[in-house]
């Protein structure tokens, strides 16, 4: 069974990707998010992308498929943020890969790597860590 570390600090790359005017801490520090995150981890303890490549890797990050900061107003942002259908459990390597793809192509939404297996070996993972 997956262990949830409630005191986990968000990766630095998430803060860099968020807009300077958008305060993501308001969302990530909310009780609603903490409760939903715990439920989502319990229901989805395995990395979605790794599972697509027939590999079992514990998920340690939850990714929002559509950036909640892309909402037109605060109400829309909260709806995106707290929508379970907008979440994906990922290992750290896959999560970094999602954010690289979003940043590189200026996307607000990423659903998959399009068949690319980014965390198949430690070499590709180390390359990803240097890019972000």
Short mmCIF file of C-alpha atoms in Angstrom, two decimals, residues 47-55 90-101 112-129:
data_model
loop_
_atom_site.label_atom_id
_atom_site.label_comp_id
_atom_site.label_asym_id
_atom_site.label_seq_id
_atom_site.Cartn_x
_atom_site.Cartn_y
_atom_site.Cartn_z
CA UNK A 47 2.22 6.12 -11.74
CA UNK A 48 -0.23 6.33 -14.65
CA UNK A 49 2.45 6.73 -17.35
CA UNK A 50 4.63 3.90 -16.06
CA UNK A 51 1.58 1.65 -15.93
CA UNK A 52 0.95 2.42 -19.63
CA UNK A 53 4.42 0.97 -20.27
CA UNK A 54 3.69 -2.11 -18.12
CA UNK A 55 5.89 -0.94 -15.27
CA UNK A 90 2.74 10.22 -11.53
CA UNK A 91 6.22 9.26 -10.39
CA UNK A 92 8.70 12.14 -10.17
CA UNK A 93 10.32 11.40 -13.55
CA UNK A 94 7.01 11.34 -15.41
CA UNK A 95 5.81 14.46 -13.60
CA UNK A 96 8.94 16.33 -14.67
CA UNK A 97 8.36 15.06 -18.22
CA UNK A 98 4.79 16.40 -18.26
CA UNK A 99 5.99 19.83 -17.15
CA UNK A 100 8.81 19.87 -19.69
CA UNK A 101 6.31 19.12 -22.45
CA UNK A 112 0.21 11.76 -22.14
CA UNK A 113 3.70 11.49 -23.56
CA UNK A 114 2.35 10.22 -26.90
CA UNK A 115 3.95 6.81 -26.43
CA UNK A 116 7.37 8.07 -25.32
CA UNK A 117 8.67 6.25 -22.25
CA UNK A 118 10.57 8.98 -20.41
CA UNK A 119 11.50 7.06 -17.29
CA UNK A 120 12.61 3.75 -18.77
CA UNK A 121 16.14 4.17 -17.46
CA UNK A 122 18.03 6.34 -15.01
CA UNK A 123 19.95 8.10 -17.81
CA UNK A 124 16.83 9.67 -19.32
CA UNK A 125 15.63 10.57 -15.82
CA UNK A 126 18.91 12.38 -15.06
CA UNK A 127 18.65 14.28 -18.34
CA UNK A 128 15.14 15.38 -17.39
CA UNK A 129 16.30 16.61 -13.99
#
